[in-house]
Amino acid sequence: MRNFVRLTTISLAFFSVAAGAQTLPVGNLQHDGPATPEQLALVVPVTGSLATTATAEVRYRSVGAASWTEAHPLFRIRPEYSTNPAVGSVSDDFAWTIIDLTPGTSYDVEVTVSSGSTTVTRSATFTTRALPPAAGPANKTVAAGSSANQVQSAFDGLQPGDVLQFENGTYTVNNLELTRSGTPGQPIYIRGESRNGVILSDTSGTILRILEADDVVVENLTLRGRGSDGPLSDLQPGVYGGGFGNGSSRNTIRNVTITGVDKGIVFYDEVSQAVVYDNTIVGNNQWNAQFLGDNRTWDDDGINLPGFGNVAFNN
């Protein structure tokens, strides 16, 4: 199974072999899909006939470090054992992932492919994705006691680089929608004065919809739902994205508490490079015999991020 993670920075270097020495039919070391903060997804294509006993050992180090760390060997993808996909084909590759890396850090990676007594080494430098920096001072404020319409108006007026901060208080909202985008260099920040002190409450359904909005950071606040299990036709999500055929890119949800909902953070169209971390999500169901005896929980969900380059951790 290939992890869809694309490189942001790459430099290639190849170890030569002596004249007349044997080589192996493998291509360049590549990174697969958009970059994520803590992983490198590696691919080495097999370009010709190569024994199935061939192996691909991996080591890595942060750029400038003296010592190397051994990683998990790459896995051989075997097209002959794969079902043909509806689109495209299954390629003969070595592929696997290096995990537990540091965000925003460049790593030298070496993959040594061996078959019998012949070895070939491919090397490259890849950079993990940096997490969005801390928000700067707020340039826009939602005052305590603001109505649902006033909150929505503040969202509708957001521009790249804005930091919108809620003052401490409880805000009753009604299917709050975010349709404004930042940029990679100037994300939009929506944050609370304090995580427990700012509560966006919606007992009617979705608390926050993210609709085709890119480069937004939602952080440091609480989303509170109805607090009781809804019928199958009532989604009750904390954060809901998509549903109109278009996804979003590079959105971050962090340090948020979501409670009293049937779904935590769910997207229903392809999204890319979403980062969801350090959140607490508390659902409505007790997971006892009463709840498990019928199908009332079938559509409940915690975090759902379809697409490419997305990552969720520490939730």
Coordinates of N, CA and C in Angstrom, one line a residue, residues 21-240:
A21 N 30.9 -2.8 -14.2 CA 30.2 -3.5 -13.1 C 28.7 -3.7 -13.5
Q22 N 28.1 -4.6 -12.8 CA 26.7 -4.9 -13.0 C 25.8 -3.8 -12.4
T23 N 24.7 -3.5 -13.0 CA 23.7 -2.6 -12.4 C 22.4 -3.3 -12.3
L24 N 21.5 -2.6 -11.6 CA 20.1 -3.2 -11.4 C 19.1 -2.3 -12.0
P25 N 18.0 -2.8 -12.5 CA 17.0 -2.0 -13.2 C 16.1 -1.3 -12.2
V26 N 16.6 -0.2 -11.6 CA 15.8 0.6 -10.7 C 15.9 2.0 -11.1
G27 N 14.9 2.8 -10.9 CA 14.9 4.2 -11.2 C 15.3 5.1 -10.0
N28 N 15.0 6.4 -10.1 CA 15.4 7.3 -9.1 C 14.6 7.1 -7.8
L29 N 15.2 7.5 -6.7 CA 14.4 7.5 -5.4 C 13.5 8.7 -5.5
Q30 N 12.2 8.5 -5.2 CA 11.2 9.5 -5.3 C 10.4 9.6 -4.0
H31 N 9.7 10.8 -3.8 CA 8.8 11.0 -2.7 C 7.4 11.0 -3.3
D32 N 6.5 10.3 -2.6 CA 5.1 10.0 -3.2 C 4.1 10.9 -2.5
G33 N 3.5 11.9 -3.2 CA 2.4 12.7 -2.7 C 2.9 13.9 -2.0
P34 N 2.0 14.8 -1.6 CA 2.3 16.0 -0.8 C 3.0 15.7 0.5
A35 N 3.9 16.5 0.9 CA 4.7 16.3 2.1 C 3.8 16.4 3.3
T36 N 4.1 15.6 4.3 CA 3.4 15.6 5.6 C 4.4 15.9 6.7
P37 N 4.0 16.3 7.9 CA 5.0 16.8 8.9 C 5.9 15.8 9.5
E38 N 5.5 14.5 9.6 CA 6.3 13.5 10.3 C 6.6 12.3 9.6
Q39 N 6.4 12.3 8.2 CA 6.7 11.1 7.4 C 7.4 11.5 6.1
L40 N 8.1 10.5 5.6 CA 8.6 10.5 4.2 C 8.1 9.3 3.6
A41 N 7.4 9.4 2.5 CA 6.9 8.3 1.7 C 7.8 8.0 0.5
L42 N 8.5 6.9 0.5 CA 9.6 6.7 -0.5 C 9.1 5.7 -1.6
V43 N 9.6 5.9 -2.8 CA 9.3 5.1 -3.9 C 10.5 4.9 -4.8
V44 N 10.9 3.7 -5.1 CA 11.9 3.4 -6.1 C 11.3 2.6 -7.2
P45 N 11.1 3.1 -8.4 CA 10.5 2.3 -9.5 C 11.4 1.2 -9.9
V46 N 10.8 0.0 -10.2 CA 11.6 -1.1 -10.9 C 11.4 -0.9 -12.4
T47 N 12.5 -0.7 -13.1 CA 12.4 -0.4 -14.5 C 12.6 -1.5 -15.5
G48 N 12.9 -2.7 -15.0 CA 13.1 -3.9 -15.8 C 12.9 -5.1 -15.1
S49 N 13.5 -6.2 -15.6 CA 13.3 -7.5 -14.9 C 14.2 -7.6 -13.7
L50 N 13.6 -7.8 -12.5 CA 14.4 -7.8 -11.3 C 13.8 -9.0 -10.4
A51 N 14.7 -9.8 -9.9 CA 14.2 -10.9 -9.1 C 13.4 -10.5 -7.9
T52 N 12.4 -11.3 -7.6 CA 11.5 -11.0 -6.5 C 12.2 -11.1 -5.2
T53 N 13.3 -11.7 -5.2 CA 14.1 -11.8 -3.9 C 14.9 -10.5 -3.6
A54 N 14.9 -9.6 -4.5 CA 15.7 -8.3 -4.3 C 15.1 -7.6 -3.1
T55 N 16.0 -6.9 -2.4 CA 15.6 -6.1 -1.2 C 16.0 -4.7 -1.4
A56 N 15.4 -3.8 -0.6 CA 15.7 -2.4 -0.6 C 15.9 -1.9 0.8
E57 N 17.1 -1.8 1.3 CA 17.4 -1.3 2.6 C 17.4 0.2 2.7
V58 N 17.0 0.8 3.8 CA 16.9 2.3 3.9 C 17.6 2.8 5.1
R59 N 18.3 3.9 5.0 CA 18.8 4.7 6.1 C 18.6 6.1 5.8
Y60 N 18.6 6.9 6.9 CA 18.4 8.4 6.8 C 19.1 9.1 7.9
R61 N 19.2 10.4 7.7 CA 19.8 11.3 8.7 C 19.3 12.8 8.4
S62 N 19.2 13.6 9.4 CA 18.9 15.0 9.1 C 20.1 15.6 8.4
V63 N 19.9 16.5 7.5 CA 21.0 17.1 6.7 C 22.0 17.7 7.7
G64 N 23.3 17.3 7.5 CA 24.4 17.8 8.3 C 24.7 16.9 9.4
A65 N 23.9 16.0 9.8 CA 24.2 15.1 10.9 C 25.2 14.1 10.5
A66 N 26.0 13.6 11.5 CA 27.1 12.7 11.2 C 26.6 11.2 11.2
S67 N 25.6 10.9 11.9 CA 25.3 9.5 12.0 C 24.0 9.2 11.2
W68 N 23.8 8.0 10.8 CA 22.6 7.5 10.1 C 21.7 6.7 11.0
T69 N 20.4 6.7 10.6 CA 19.5 5.8 11.3 C 18.9 4.8 10.3
E70 N 18.8 3.6 10.7 CA 18.2 2.6 9.8 C 16.7 2.7 9.9
A71 N 16.1 2.6 8.7 CA 14.6 2.6 8.6 C 14.1 1.3 8.2
H72 N 12.8 1.2 8.2 CA 12.2 -0.1 7.7 C 12.5 -0.2 6.2
P73 N 12.8 -1.5 5.8 CA 13.1 -1.7 4.3 C 11.8 -1.3 3.5
L74 N 12.1 -1.0 2.2 CA 10.9 -0.8 1.3 C 10.3 -2.1 1.0
F75 N 9.0 -2.0 0.8 CA 8.2 -3.2 0.4 C 8.1 -3.3 -1.1
R76 N 8.1 -4.5 -1.6 CA 8.0 -4.7 -3.1 C 6.6 -4.8 -3.5
I77 N 6.1 -3.9 -4.4 CA 4.8 -3.9 -4.9 C 4.8 -5.0 -6.0
R78 N 3.8 -5.9 -6.0 CA 3.8 -7.0 -7.0 C 2.5 -6.8 -7.8
P79 N 2.6 -6.3 -9.0 CA 1.4 -6.1 -9.8 C 0.7 -7.4 -10.1
E80 N 1.4 -8.5 -10.2 CA 0.8 -9.7 -10.6 C -0.2 -10.2 -9.5
Y81 N 0.0 -9.7 -8.3 CA -0.9 -10.1 -7.2 C -1.9 -9.0 -6.9
S82 N -2.0 -8.0 -7.7 CA -2.9 -6.9 -7.5 C -4.1 -6.9 -8.4
T83 N -5.2 -6.4 -7.9 CA -6.4 -6.3 -8.7 C -6.2 -5.0 -9.6
N84 N -6.6 -5.1 -10.9 CA -6.5 -4.0 -11.7 C -7.4 -2.9 -11.3
P85 N -6.9 -1.7 -11.1 CA -7.7 -0.5 -10.7 C -8.6 -0.1 -11.8
A86 N -9.6 0.7 -11.4 CA -10.6 1.3 -12.4 C -9.8 2.3 -13.3
V87 N -8.8 3.0 -12.8 CA -8.1 3.9 -13.6 C -6.6 3.7 -13.4
G88 N -5.8 3.7 -14.5 CA -4.4 3.5 -14.4 C -4.0 2.0 -14.2
S89 N -2.9 1.8 -13.7 CA -2.4 0.5 -13.5 C -1.5 0.4 -12.2
V90 N -1.2 -0.8 -11.8 CA -0.3 -1.0 -10.6 C 1.1 -1.1 -11.1
S91 N 2.0 -0.3 -10.5 CA 3.4 -0.3 -11.0 C 4.2 -1.2 -10.1
D92 N 5.3 -1.7 -10.7 CA 6.3 -2.5 -10.0 C 7.3 -1.6 -9.3
D93 N 7.1 -1.4 -8.0 CA 8.0 -0.4 -7.3 C 8.4 -1.0 -6.0
F94 N 9.4 -0.4 -5.4 CA 9.7 -0.6 -4.0 C 9.1 0.7 -3.3
A95 N 8.4 0.5 -2.2 CA 7.7 1.7 -1.5 C 7.5 1.4 0.0
W96 N 7.8 2.4 0.8 CA 7.4 2.3 2.2 C 7.6 3.7 2.8
T97 N 7.4 3.8 4.1 CA 7.4 5.1 4.8 C 8.4 5.2 5.9
I98 N 9.1 6.3 6.0 CA 9.8 6.6 7.3 C 8.9 7.4 8.2
I99 N 8.8 7.1 9.4 CA 7.9 7.7 10.3 C 8.6 8.4 11.5
D100 N 7.9 9.1 12.3 CA 8.4 9.8 13.5 C 9.5 10.8 13.2
L101 N 9.3 11.6 12.2 CA 10.3 12.6 11.8 C 9.9 13.9 12.4
T102 N 10.7 14.9 12.2 CA 10.5 16.3 12.8 C 9.9 17.2 11.7
P103 N 8.8 17.9 11.9 CA 8.2 18.8 10.9 C 9.3 19.8 10.5
G104 N 9.2 20.2 9.2 CA 10.0 21.2 8.6 C 11.5 21.0 8.6
T105 N 11.8 19.7 8.4 CA 13.2 19.3 8.5 C 13.6 18.6 7.3
S106 N 14.8 18.8 6.8 CA 15.4 18.1 5.6 C 16.2 16.9 6.0
Y107 N 16.0 15.8 5.2 CA 16.6 14.6 5.5 C 17.3 14.0 4.3
D108 N 18.5 13.5 4.5 CA 19.2 12.7 3.5 C 18.7 11.3 3.6
V109 N 18.4 10.7 2.5 CA 17.9 9.3 2.5 C 18.6 8.5 1.5
E110 N 19.0 7.3 1.9 CA 19.7 6.4 1.0 C 18.9 5.1 0.9
V111 N 18.7 4.6 -0.3 CA 18.0 3.3 -0.5 C 19.0 2.4 -1.2
T112 N 19.4 1.2 -0.7 CA 20.3 0.3 -1.3 C 19.5 -0.9 -1.8
V113 N 19.4 -1.1 -3.1 CA 18.7 -2.2 -3.6 C 19.8 -3.3 -3.9
S114 N 19.5 -4.5 -3.4 CA 20.4 -5.6 -3.6 C 19.7 -6.8 -4.2
S115 N 20.4 -7.5 -5.2 CA 19.9 -8.7 -5.8 C 21.1 -9.6 -6.0
G116 N 21.1 -10.7 -5.3 CA 22.3 -11.5 -5.3 C 23.5 -10.7 -4.8
S117 N 24.6 -10.7 -5.5 CA 25.8 -10.0 -5.1 C 25.9 -8.6 -5.6
T118 N 24.8 -8.1 -6.4 CA 24.8 -6.8 -7.0 C 24.0 -5.8 -6.2
T119 N 24.5 -4.6 -5.9 CA 23.8 -3.6 -5.2 C 23.9 -2.3 -5.9
V120 N 22.9 -1.5 -5.8 CA 22.8 -0.1 -6.3 C 22.2 0.8 -5.3
T121 N 22.8 1.9 -5.1 CA 22.3 2.8 -4.1 C 21.7 4.1 -4.7
R122 N 20.5 4.5 -4.3 CA 19.9 5.7 -4.8 C 19.7 6.6 -3.6
S123 N 20.0 7.9 -3.7 CA 19.9 8.8 -2.6 C 19.2 10.1 -3.0
A124 N 18.6 10.8 -2.1 CA 17.9 12.0 -2.3 C 17.8 12.7 -1.0
T125 N 17.4 14.0 -1.1 CA 17.1 14.8 0.1 C 15.7 15.3 0.0
F126 N 14.9 15.0 1.1 CA 13.5 15.4 1.2 C 13.2 16.2 2.4
T127 N 12.2 17.1 2.4 CA 11.9 17.9 3.5 C 10.5 17.7 3.9
T128 N 10.3 17.4 5.2 CA 9.0 17.3 5.8 C 8.2 18.6 5.8
R129 N 6.9 18.6 5.8 CA 6.1 19.8 5.9 C 6.2 20.4 7.2
A130 N 6.4 21.8 7.3 CA 6.4 22.5 8.5 C 5.0 22.7 9.0
L131 N 4.7 22.6 10.3 CA 3.4 23.0 10.8 C 3.2 24.5 10.7
P132 N 2.0 24.9 10.6 CA 1.8 26.4 10.6 C 2.3 27.0 11.8
P133 N 2.9 28.2 11.7 CA 3.5 28.9 12.9 C 2.4 29.4 13.8
A134 N 2.8 29.8 15.0 CA 1.8 30.4 15.9 C 1.2 31.7 15.2
A135 N 0.0 31.9 15.6 CA -0.7 33.1 15.0 C -0.1 34.4 15.6
G136 N 0.0 35.4 14.8 CA 0.4 36.7 15.3 C -0.7 37.4 16.1
P137 N -0.5 38.6 16.4 CA -1.5 39.4 17.1 C -2.8 39.5 16.3
A138 N -3.9 39.4 17.0 CA -5.2 39.5 16.3 C -5.4 40.8 15.7
N139 N -5.9 40.9 14.4 CA -6.2 42.1 13.8 C -7.7 42.3 13.6
K140 N -8.5 41.2 14.0 CA -9.9 41.2 14.0 C -10.4 40.5 15.2
T141 N -11.5 41.0 15.8 CA -12.0 40.4 17.0 C -13.5 40.2 16.9
V142 N -14.0 39.1 17.5 CA -15.4 38.8 17.7 C -15.7 39.1 19.2
A143 N -16.5 40.1 19.4 CA -16.8 40.5 20.8 C -17.7 39.5 21.5
A144 N -17.5 39.3 22.8 CA -18.4 38.4 23.6 C -19.8 38.9 23.4
G145 N -20.7 38.0 23.3 CA -22.1 38.3 23.1 C -22.5 38.5 21.7
S146 N -21.6 38.4 20.7 CA -22.0 38.6 19.3 C -23.0 37.5 18.9
S147 N -23.9 37.9 18.0 CA -25.0 37.0 17.5 C -24.4 36.1 16.4
A148 N -25.2 35.1 16.1 CA -24.8 34.2 15.0 C -24.6 34.9 13.7
N149 N -25.4 35.9 13.4 CA -25.2 36.7 12.2 C -24.0 37.5 12.2
Q150 N -23.6 38.1 13.4 CA -22.4 38.8 13.5 C -21.2 38.0 13.4
V151 N -21.2 36.7 13.9 CA -20.1 35.8 13.7 C -19.9 35.4 12.3
Q152 N -21.1 35.1 11.6 CA -21.0 34.8 10.2 C -20.5 35.9 9.3
S153 N -20.8 37.2 9.7 CA -20.4 38.3 9.0 C -18.8 38.5 9.1
A154 N -18.3 38.2 10.3 CA -16.9 38.3 10.5 C -16.2 37.3 9.7
F155 N -16.7 36.0 9.6 CA -16.1 35.0 8.7 C -16.2 35.4 7.3
D156 N -17.2 36.0 6.8 CA -17.4 36.4 5.4 C -16.4 37.5 5.0
G157 N -15.9 38.3 6.0 CA -15.0 39.4 5.7 C -13.5 39.0 5.8
L158 N -13.2 37.8 6.0 CA -11.8 37.4 6.2 C -11.0 37.5 5.0
Q159 N -9.7 37.9 5.1 CA -8.8 38.0 4.0 C -7.5 37.3 4.4
P160 N -6.6 36.9 3.4 CA -5.4 36.3 3.7 C -4.5 37.0 4.7
G161 N -4.0 36.3 5.7 CA -3.2 36.9 6.7 C -4.0 37.4 7.9
D162 N -5.3 37.4 7.9 CA -6.1 37.8 9.1 C -6.0 36.9 10.2
V163 N -6.0 37.4 11.4 CA -6.1 36.6 12.7 C -7.3 37.1 13.4
L164 N -8.4 36.2 13.3 CA -9.7 36.6 13.9 C -9.7 35.9 15.3
Q165 N -9.9 36.6 16.3 CA -9.9 36.0 17.7 C -11.3 36.3 18.3
F166 N -11.8 35.2 18.9 CA -13.0 35.3 19.7 C -12.7 35.7 21.1
E167 N -13.4 36.7 21.7 CA -13.2 36.9 23.1 C -13.9 35.8 23.9
N168 N -13.4 35.6 25.1 CA -14.0 34.5 25.9 C -15.5 34.7 26.1
G169 N -16.2 33.6 25.9 CA -17.7 33.7 26.0 C -18.3 32.5 25.2
T170 N -19.6 32.3 25.3 CA -20.3 31.3 24.6 C -21.1 32.0 23.5
Y171 N -21.0 31.4 22.3 CA -21.6 32.0 21.1 C -22.5 31.0 20.5
T172 N -23.8 31.3 20.4 CA -24.8 30.5 19.7 C -24.7 30.7 18.2
V173 N -24.3 29.7 17.5 CA -24.2 29.9 16.0 C -25.2 28.9 15.3
N174 N -25.3 29.1 14.0 CA -26.3 28.3 13.3 C -25.7 27.9 11.9
N175 N -25.1 26.7 11.9 CA -24.5 26.2 10.6 C -23.5 27.2 10.1
L176 N -22.6 27.6 10.9 CA -21.5 28.6 10.6 C -20.7 28.1 9.4
E177 N -20.5 29.0 8.4 CA -19.9 28.6 7.2 C -18.6 29.4 6.9
L178 N -17.5 28.7 6.5 CA -16.3 29.4 6.2 C -16.0 29.1 4.7
T179 N -16.0 30.2 3.9 CA -15.8 30.1 2.5 C -14.6 30.9 2.1
R180 N -13.9 31.6 3.0 CA -12.8 32.5 2.6 C -11.5 31.7 2.8
S181 N -10.5 32.0 1.8 CA -9.3 31.3 1.8 C -8.1 32.2 2.1
G182 N -7.1 31.7 2.8 CA -5.8 32.3 2.9 C -4.9 31.9 1.8
T183 N -3.6 32.0 2.0 CA -2.6 31.6 1.0 C -1.6 30.8 1.8
P184 N -0.7 30.0 1.1 CA 0.3 29.3 1.9 C 1.2 30.2 2.7
G185 N 1.5 31.4 2.2 CA 2.3 32.3 3.0 C 1.6 33.2 3.9
Q186 N 0.2 33.3 3.7 CA -0.6 34.1 4.6 C -1.9 33.4 4.9
P187 N -1.8 32.4 5.8 CA -3.1 31.7 6.1 C -4.0 32.6 7.0
I188 N -5.2 32.2 7.0 CA -6.2 32.8 7.9 C -6.2 32.0 9.2
Y189 N -6.2 32.7 10.3 CA -6.3 32.1 11.6 C -7.6 32.5 12.2
I190 N -8.3 31.5 12.7 CA -9.6 31.6 13.5 C -9.3 31.0 14.8
R191 N -9.3 31.8 15.9 CA -8.8 31.2 17.2 C -9.6 31.8 18.3
G192 N -9.6 31.1 19.5 CA -10.2 31.6 20.7 C -9.2 32.3 21.6
E193 N -9.7 33.2 22.4 CA -8.9 33.8 23.5 C -8.3 32.7 24.4
S194 N -9.1 31.7 24.7 CA -8.7 30.5 25.4 C -9.5 29.3 24.9
R195 N -8.9 28.2 25.0 CA -9.5 27.0 24.5 C -10.8 26.6 25.2
N196 N -10.8 26.7 26.5 CA -12.0 26.4 27.3 C -13.0 27.6 27.5
G197 N -12.4 28.8 27.3 CA -13.2 29.9 27.5 C -14.1 30.4 26.3
V198 N -13.8 29.9 25.1 CA -14.5 30.3 23.9 C -15.3 29.0 23.5
I199 N -16.6 29.1 23.4 CA -17.5 28.0 23.1 C -18.4 28.4 21.9
L200 N -18.3 27.7 20.8 CA -19.2 27.9 19.7 C -20.3 26.8 19.8
S201 N -21.5 27.2 20.1 CA -22.5 26.2 20.4 C -23.6 26.2 19.3
D202 N -23.9 25.0 18.8 CA -25.0 24.8 17.8 C -25.7 23.5 18.1
T203 N -27.0 23.6 18.5 CA -27.8 22.4 18.8 C -28.6 22.0 17.7
S204 N -28.5 22.7 16.5 CA -29.4 22.4 15.4 C -28.8 21.5 14.3
G205 N -27.4 21.3 14.4 CA -26.8 20.5 13.3 C -25.3 20.8 13.3
T206 N -24.8 21.1 12.1 CA -23.3 21.3 11.9 C -22.9 22.6 12.6
I207 N -21.8 22.5 13.3 CA -21.3 23.7 14.0 C -20.5 24.5 13.1
L208 N -19.5 24.0 12.3 CA -18.7 24.7 11.4 C -18.6 24.0 10.1
R209 N -18.9 24.6 9.0 CA -18.7 24.0 7.7 C -17.6 24.8 7.0
I210 N -16.6 24.0 6.4 CA -15.5 24.5 5.7 C -15.8 24.2 4.2
L211 N -16.1 25.2 3.4 CA -16.6 25.0 2.1 C -15.6 25.6 1.1
E212 N -14.8 24.8 0.5 CA -13.8 25.2 -0.6 C -12.9 26.3 -0.1
A213 N -12.6 26.3 1.2 CA -11.7 27.3 1.8 C -10.3 26.6 2.0
D214 N -9.2 27.3 1.6 CA -7.9 26.8 1.7 C -7.1 27.6 2.7
D215 N -6.0 27.0 3.2 CA -5.0 27.7 4.0 C -5.7 28.5 5.2
V216 N -6.4 27.7 6.0 CA -7.1 28.2 7.2 C -6.6 27.4 8.4
V217 N -6.4 28.1 9.5 CA -6.0 27.4 10.8 C -7.1 27.7 11.8
V218 N -7.8 26.7 12.3 CA -8.8 26.8 13.3 C -8.2 26.3 14.6
E219 N -8.1 27.1 15.7 CA -7.4 26.6 16.8 C -7.9 27.3 18.1
N220 N -7.6 26.6 19.3 CA -7.7 27.2 20.6 C -9.1 27.6 21.0
L221 N -10.1 26.7 20.7 CA -11.5 27.0 21.1 C -12.3 25.7 21.3
T222 N -13.5 25.8 21.7 CA -14.4 24.6 21.9 C -15.6 24.7 21.0
L223 N -15.9 23.6 20.3 CA -17.2 23.5 19.5 C -18.1 22.5 20.3
R224 N -19.3 23.0 20.6 CA -20.2 22.2 21.4 C -21.5 21.9 20.7
G225 N -21.9 20.6 20.5 CA -23.1 20.3 19.9 C -24.2 20.0 20.8
R226 N -25.2 19.3 20.4 CA -26.5 19.1 21.1 C -26.3 18.3 22.4
G227 N -25.4 17.3 22.3 CA -25.1 16.5 23.5 C -26.0 15.3 23.6
S228 N -26.8 14.9 22.5 CA -27.6 13.7 22.5 C -27.5 13.1 21.1
D229 N -27.6 11.8 21.1 CA -27.5 11.1 19.8 C -28.6 11.5 18.9
G230 N -28.2 11.8 17.7 CA -29.2 12.3 16.7 C -29.7 11.1 15.8
P231 N -30.8 11.3 15.1 CA -31.3 10.2 14.2 C -30.3 10.1 13.0
L232 N -30.5 9.0 12.3 CA -29.6 8.7 11.2 C -29.6 9.8 10.1
S233 N -30.6 10.6 10.0 CA -30.6 11.7 9.0 C -30.0 13.0 9.5
D234 N -29.5 13.0 10.8 CA -29.0 14.2 11.4 C -27.5 13.9 11.6
L235 N -26.6 14.6 10.8 CA -25.2 14.3 10.9 C -24.6 14.8 12.2
Q236 N -25.0 16.0 12.7 CA -24.4 16.6 13.9 C -22.9 16.6 13.9
P237 N -22.2 17.1 12.9 CA -20.7 17.2 13.0 C -20.2 18.4 13.7
G238 N -19.0 18.3 14.3 CA -18.4 19.5 14.8 C -17.8 20.3 13.6
V239 N -17.0 19.7 12.8 CA -16.4 20.4 11.6 C -16.8 19.5 10.4
Y240 N -17.4 20.1 9.4 CA -17.9 19.4 8.2 C -17.3 20.1 7.0

